[in-house]
mmCIF file of C-alpha atoms in Angstrom:
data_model
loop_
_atom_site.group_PDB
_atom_site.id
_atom_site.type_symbol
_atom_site.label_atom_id
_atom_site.label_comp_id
_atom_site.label_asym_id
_atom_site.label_seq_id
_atom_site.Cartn_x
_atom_site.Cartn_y
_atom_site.Cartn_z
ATOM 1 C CA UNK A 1 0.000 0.000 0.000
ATOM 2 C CA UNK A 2 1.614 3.168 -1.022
ATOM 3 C CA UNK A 3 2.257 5.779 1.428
ATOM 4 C CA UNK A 4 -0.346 8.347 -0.135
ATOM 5 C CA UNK A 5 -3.057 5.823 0.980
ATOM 6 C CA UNK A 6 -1.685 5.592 4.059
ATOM 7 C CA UNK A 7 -2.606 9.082 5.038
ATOM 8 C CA UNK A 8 -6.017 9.979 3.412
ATOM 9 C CA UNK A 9 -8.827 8.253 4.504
ATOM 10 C CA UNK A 10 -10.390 4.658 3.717
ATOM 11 C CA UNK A 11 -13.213 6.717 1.780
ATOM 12 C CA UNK A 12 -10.992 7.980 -0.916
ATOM 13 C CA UNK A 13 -9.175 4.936 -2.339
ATOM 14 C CA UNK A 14 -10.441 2.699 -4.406
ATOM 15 C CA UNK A 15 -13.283 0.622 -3.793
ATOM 16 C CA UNK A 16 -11.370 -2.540 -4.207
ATOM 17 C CA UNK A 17 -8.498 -1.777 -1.452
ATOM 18 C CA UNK A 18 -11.049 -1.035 1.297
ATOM 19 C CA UNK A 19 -11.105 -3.340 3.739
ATOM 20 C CA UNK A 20 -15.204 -4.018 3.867
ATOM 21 C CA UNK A 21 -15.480 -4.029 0.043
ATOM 22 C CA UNK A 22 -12.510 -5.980 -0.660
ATOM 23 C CA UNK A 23 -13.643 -8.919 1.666
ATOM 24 C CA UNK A 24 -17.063 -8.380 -0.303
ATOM 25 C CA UNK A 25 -16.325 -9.158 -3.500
ATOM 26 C CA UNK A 26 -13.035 -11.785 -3.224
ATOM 27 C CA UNK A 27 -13.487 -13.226 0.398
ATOM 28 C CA UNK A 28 -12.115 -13.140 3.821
ATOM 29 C CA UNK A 29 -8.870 -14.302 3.169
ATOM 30 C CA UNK A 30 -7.705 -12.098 1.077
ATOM 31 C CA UNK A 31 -7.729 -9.439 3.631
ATOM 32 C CA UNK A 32 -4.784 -8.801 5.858
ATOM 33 C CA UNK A 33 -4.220 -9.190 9.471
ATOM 34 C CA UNK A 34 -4.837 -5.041 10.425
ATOM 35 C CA UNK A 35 -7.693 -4.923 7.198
ATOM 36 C CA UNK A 36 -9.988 -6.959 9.300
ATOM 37 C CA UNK A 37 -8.986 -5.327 12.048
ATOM 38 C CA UNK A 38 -9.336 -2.463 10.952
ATOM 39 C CA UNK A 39 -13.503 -3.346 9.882
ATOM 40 C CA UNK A 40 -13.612 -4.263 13.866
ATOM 41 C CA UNK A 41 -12.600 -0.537 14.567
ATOM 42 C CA UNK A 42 -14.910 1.009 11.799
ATOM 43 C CA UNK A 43 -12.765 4.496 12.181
ATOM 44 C CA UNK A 44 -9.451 5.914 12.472
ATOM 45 C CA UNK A 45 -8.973 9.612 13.584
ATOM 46 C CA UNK A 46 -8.389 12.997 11.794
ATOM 47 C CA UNK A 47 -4.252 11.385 11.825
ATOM 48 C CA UNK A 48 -4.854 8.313 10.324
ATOM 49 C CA UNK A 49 -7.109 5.269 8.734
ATOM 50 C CA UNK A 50 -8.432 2.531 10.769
ATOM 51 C CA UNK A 51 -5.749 0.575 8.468
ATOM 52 C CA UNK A 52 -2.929 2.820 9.532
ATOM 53 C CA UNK A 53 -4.451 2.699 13.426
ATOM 54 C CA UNK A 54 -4.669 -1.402 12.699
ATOM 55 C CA UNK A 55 -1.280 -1.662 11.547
ATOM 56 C CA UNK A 56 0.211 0.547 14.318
ATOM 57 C CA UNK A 57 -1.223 -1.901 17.164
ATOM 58 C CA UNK A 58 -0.230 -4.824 15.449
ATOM 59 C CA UNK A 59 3.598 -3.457 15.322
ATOM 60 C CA UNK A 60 3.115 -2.567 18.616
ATOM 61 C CA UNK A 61 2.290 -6.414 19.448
ATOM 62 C CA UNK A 62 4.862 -7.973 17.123
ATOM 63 C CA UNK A 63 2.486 -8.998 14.565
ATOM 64 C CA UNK A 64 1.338 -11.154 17.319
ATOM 65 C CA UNK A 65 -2.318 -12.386 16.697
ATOM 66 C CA UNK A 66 -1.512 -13.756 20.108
ATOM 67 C CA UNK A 67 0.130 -11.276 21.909
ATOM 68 C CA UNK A 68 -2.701 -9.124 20.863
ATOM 69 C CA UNK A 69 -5.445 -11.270 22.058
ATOM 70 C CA UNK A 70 -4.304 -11.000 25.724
ATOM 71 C CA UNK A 71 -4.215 -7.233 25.611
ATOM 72 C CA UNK A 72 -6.902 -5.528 27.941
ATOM 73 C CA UNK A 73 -9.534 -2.848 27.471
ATOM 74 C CA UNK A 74 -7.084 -0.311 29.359
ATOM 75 C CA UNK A 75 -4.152 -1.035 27.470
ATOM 76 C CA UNK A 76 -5.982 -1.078 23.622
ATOM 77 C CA UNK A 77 -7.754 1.993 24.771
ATOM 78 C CA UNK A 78 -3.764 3.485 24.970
ATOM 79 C CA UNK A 79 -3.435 3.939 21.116
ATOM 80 C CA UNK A 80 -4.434 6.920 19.822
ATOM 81 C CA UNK A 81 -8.232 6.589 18.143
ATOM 82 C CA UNK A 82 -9.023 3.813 20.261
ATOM 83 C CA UNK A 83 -11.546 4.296 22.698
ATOM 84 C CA UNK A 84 -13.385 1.393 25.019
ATOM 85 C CA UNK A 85 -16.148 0.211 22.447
ATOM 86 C CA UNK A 86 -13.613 -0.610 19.650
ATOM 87 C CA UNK A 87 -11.536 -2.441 22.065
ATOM 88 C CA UNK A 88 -14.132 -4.251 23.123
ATOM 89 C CA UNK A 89 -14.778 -5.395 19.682
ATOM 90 C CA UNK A 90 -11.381 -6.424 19.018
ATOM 91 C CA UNK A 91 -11.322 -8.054 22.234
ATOM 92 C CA UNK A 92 -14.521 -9.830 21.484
ATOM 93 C CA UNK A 93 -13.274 -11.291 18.007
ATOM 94 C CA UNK A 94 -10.589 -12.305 18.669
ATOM 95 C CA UNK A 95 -12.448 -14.746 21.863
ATOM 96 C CA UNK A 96 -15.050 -16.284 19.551
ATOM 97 C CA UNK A 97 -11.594 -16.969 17.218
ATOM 98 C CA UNK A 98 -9.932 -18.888 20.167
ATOM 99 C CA UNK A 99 -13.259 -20.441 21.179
ATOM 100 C CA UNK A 100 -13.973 -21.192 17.910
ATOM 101 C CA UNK A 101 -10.454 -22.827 17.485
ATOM 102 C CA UNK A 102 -11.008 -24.906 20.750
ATOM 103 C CA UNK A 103 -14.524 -26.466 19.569
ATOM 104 C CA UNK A 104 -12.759 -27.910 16.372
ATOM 105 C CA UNK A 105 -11.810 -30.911 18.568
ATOM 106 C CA UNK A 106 -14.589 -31.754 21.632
ATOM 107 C CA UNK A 107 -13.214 -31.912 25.241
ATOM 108 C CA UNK A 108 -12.729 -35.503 26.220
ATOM 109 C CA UNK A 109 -15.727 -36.776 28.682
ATOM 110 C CA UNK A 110 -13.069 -39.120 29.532
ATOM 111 C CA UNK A 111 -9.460 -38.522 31.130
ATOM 112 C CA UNK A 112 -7.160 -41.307 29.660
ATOM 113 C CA UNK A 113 -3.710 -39.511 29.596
ATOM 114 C CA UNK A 114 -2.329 -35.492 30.153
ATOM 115 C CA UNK A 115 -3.379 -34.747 26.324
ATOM 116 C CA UNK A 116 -6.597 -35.440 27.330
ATOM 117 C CA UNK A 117 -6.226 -33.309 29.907
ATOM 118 C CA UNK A 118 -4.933 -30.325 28.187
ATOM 119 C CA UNK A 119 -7.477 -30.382 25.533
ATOM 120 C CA UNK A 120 -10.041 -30.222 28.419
ATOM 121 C CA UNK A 121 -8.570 -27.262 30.144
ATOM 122 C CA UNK A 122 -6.321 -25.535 27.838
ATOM 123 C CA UNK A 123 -9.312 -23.198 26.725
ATOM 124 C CA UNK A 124 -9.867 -22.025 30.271
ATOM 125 C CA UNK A 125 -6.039 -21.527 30.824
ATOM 126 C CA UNK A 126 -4.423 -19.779 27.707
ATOM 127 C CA UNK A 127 -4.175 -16.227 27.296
ATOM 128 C CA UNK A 128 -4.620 -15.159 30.611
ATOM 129 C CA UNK A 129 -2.009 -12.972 32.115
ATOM 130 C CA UNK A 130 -2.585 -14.097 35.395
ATOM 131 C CA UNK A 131 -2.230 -17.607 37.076
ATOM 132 C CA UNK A 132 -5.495 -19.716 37.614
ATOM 133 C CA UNK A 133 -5.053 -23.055 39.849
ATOM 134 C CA UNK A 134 -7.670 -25.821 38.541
ATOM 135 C CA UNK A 135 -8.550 -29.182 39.067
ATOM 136 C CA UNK A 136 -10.245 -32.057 37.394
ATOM 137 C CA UNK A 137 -12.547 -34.457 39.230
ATOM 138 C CA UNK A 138 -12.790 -37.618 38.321
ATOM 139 C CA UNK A 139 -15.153 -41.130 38.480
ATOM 140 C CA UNK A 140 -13.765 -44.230 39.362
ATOM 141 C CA UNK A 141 -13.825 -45.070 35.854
ATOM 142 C CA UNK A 142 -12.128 -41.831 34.998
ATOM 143 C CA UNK A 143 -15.151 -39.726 33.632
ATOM 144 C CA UNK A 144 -15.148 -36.254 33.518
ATOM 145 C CA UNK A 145 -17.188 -34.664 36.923
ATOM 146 C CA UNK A 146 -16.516 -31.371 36.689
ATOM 147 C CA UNK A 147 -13.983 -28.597 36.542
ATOM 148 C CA UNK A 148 -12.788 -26.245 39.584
ATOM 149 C CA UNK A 149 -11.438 -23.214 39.439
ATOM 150 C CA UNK A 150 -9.395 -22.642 43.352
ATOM 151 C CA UNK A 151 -7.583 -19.573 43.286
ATOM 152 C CA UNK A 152 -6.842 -17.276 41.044
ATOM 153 C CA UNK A 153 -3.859 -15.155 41.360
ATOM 154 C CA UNK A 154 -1.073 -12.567 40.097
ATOM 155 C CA UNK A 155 1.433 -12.748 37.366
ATOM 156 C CA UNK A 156 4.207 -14.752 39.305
ATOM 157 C CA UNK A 157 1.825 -17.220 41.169
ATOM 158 C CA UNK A 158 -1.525 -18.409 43.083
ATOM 159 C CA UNK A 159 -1.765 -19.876 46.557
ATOM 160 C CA UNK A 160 -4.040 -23.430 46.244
ATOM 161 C CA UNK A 161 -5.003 -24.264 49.445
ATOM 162 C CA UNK A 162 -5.284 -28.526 49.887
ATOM 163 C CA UNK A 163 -8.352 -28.675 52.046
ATOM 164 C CA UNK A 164 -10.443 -26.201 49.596
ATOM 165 C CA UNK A 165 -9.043 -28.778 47.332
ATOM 166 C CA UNK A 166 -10.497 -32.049 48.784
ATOM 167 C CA UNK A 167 -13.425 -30.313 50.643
ATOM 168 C CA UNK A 168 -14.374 -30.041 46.600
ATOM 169 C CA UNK A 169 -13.356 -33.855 45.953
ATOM 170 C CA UNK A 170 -15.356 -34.745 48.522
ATOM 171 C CA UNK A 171 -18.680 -32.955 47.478
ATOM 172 C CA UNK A 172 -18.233 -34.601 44.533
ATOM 173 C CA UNK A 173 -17.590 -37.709 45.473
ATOM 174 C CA UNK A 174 -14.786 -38.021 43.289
ATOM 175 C CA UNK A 175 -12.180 -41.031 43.033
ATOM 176 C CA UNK A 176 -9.332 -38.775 41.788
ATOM 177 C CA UNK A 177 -8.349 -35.604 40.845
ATOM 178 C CA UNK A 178 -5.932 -33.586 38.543
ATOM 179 C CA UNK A 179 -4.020 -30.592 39.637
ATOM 180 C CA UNK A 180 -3.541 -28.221 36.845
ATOM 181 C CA UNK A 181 -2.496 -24.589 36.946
ATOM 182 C CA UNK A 182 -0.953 -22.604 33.848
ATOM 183 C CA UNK A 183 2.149 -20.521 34.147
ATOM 184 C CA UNK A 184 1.447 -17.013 32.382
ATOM 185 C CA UNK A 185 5.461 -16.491 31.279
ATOM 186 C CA UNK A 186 5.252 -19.200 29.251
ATOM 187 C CA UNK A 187 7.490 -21.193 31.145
ATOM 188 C CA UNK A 188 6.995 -25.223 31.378
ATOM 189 C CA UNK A 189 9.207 -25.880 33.901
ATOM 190 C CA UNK A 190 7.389 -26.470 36.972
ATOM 191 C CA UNK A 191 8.699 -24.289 40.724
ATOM 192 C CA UNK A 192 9.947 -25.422 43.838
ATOM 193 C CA UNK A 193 6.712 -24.311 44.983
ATOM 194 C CA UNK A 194 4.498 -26.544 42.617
ATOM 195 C CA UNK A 195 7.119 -29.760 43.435
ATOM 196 C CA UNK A 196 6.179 -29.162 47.117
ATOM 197 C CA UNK A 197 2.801 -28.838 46.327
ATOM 198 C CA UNK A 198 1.750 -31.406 44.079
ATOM 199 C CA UNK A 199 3.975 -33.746 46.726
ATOM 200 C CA UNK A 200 1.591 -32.000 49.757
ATOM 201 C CA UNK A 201 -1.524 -32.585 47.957
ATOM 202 C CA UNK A 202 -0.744 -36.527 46.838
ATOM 203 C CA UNK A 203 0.342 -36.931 49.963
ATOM 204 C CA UNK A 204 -3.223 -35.832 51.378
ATOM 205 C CA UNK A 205 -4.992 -37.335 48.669
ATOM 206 C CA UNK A 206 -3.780 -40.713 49.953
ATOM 207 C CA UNK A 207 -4.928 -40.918 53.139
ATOM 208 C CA UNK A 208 -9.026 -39.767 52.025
ATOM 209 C CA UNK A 209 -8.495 -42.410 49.120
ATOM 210 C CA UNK A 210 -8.402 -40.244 46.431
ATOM 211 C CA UNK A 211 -6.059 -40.171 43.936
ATOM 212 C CA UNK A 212 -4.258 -37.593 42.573
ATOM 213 C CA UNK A 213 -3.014 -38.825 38.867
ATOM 214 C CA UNK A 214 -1.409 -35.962 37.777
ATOM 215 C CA UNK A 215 -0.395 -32.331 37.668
ATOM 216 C CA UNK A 216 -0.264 -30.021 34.414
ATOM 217 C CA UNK A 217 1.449 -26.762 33.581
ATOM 218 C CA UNK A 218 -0.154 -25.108 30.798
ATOM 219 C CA UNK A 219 1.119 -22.520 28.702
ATOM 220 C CA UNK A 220 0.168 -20.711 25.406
ATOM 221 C CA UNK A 221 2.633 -23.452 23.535
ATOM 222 C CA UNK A 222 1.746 -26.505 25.303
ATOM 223 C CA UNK A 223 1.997 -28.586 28.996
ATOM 224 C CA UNK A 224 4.450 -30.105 31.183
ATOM 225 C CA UNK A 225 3.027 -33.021 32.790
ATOM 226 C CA UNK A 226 3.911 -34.574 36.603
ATOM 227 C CA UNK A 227 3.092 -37.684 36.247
ATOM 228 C CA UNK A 228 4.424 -38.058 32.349
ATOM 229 C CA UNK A 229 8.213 -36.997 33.799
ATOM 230 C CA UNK A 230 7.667 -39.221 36.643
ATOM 231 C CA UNK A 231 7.411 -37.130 39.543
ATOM 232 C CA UNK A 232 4.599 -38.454 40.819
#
């Protein structure tokens, strides 16, 4: 795009390089990353197109799709030209994108290894910039009971307390449970802190007769599994 349609607005070029007409007449894909972005924001300012405003976030976020996706309201609304409604709609797409992305492959009903774990909780755990502690309760015959959220915390970590923990199990009736927790830096390699942990909360389980088969790390690229690496 030359740099004279950079800086007048999407009105004036030609029909075919706008963003809404061009993914009219030859299809979605055609369109670029910050062109469909750019239809979520509708406007630019008096400075620049929606394309130009489009572009500039996506620079700002590496090109990310992402990186973008876990931005907030407050920092979106930071670029110049974007106020809280647009961010909300780019916010908003780009969920029903992840969630549409997760329902490609139905959550397992029943646990038979960690994949089947991940694919159950990954969509609850990715993007988030803060941790979430989880668990997974299970039949005797290693059906699905629920899911648990049981703590939520900051950036760095979450405090999950073992007798919230089984005082859950126990509600349930479940015959074991699955510790999982996602680490927001991306890193798989599991703390000093979650080696105590998982070891406090087996340890527990054993004596109320519940199992506890395993213990995931989820990040945005994949999961570190416990009882894979044999630590538990």
């Amino acid at each position: 795009m030359s740099d004279y349609q950079n800086h007048i607005s999407i009105k004036a070029w030609a029909e075919e390089d706008r963003p809404r007409e061009k993914l009219s007449g030859q299809g979605r894909r055609s369109l670029t990353d910050a062109e469909l972005i750019a239809i979520l924001i509708g406007s630019g300012s008096r400075d620049e197109s929606a394309v130009e405003l489009s572009k500039r976030i996506l620079h700002h976020y590496e090109n990310d799709l992402n990186k973008l996706g876990k931005a907030s309201i407050t920092e979106l609304c930071r670029f110049k030209g974007v106020g809280e409604a647009k961010a909300i709609s780019i916010i908003a797409a780009l969920e029903i994108g992840r969630r549409r992305n997760e329902t490609e492959s139905k959550p397992p009903e029943e646990v038979k290894g960690s994949h089947d774990v991940f694919k159950l909780m990954r969509r609850h755990l990715m993007d988030l910039n803060h941790e979430e502690f989880w668990i997974v309760l299970l039949s005797r015959s290693s059906k699905v009971l629920s899911k648990e959220l049981v703590s939520r915390g900051g950036i760095s970590g979450t405090v999950a307390d073992p007798k919230i923990i089984f005082y859950m199990a126990l509600q349930q009736q479940a015959s074991a449970i699955i510790l999982v927790h996602n680490h927001p830096s991306g890193n798989l390699k599991p703390s000093q802190l979650d080696i105590e942990l998982t070891k406090k909360v087996a340890n527990a389980g054993k004596m109320l007769d519940i199992n506890v088969l395993d213990h995931l790390i989820i990040t945005d690229k994949g999961f570190f599994s416990f009882a894979d690496e044999g630590l538990l």
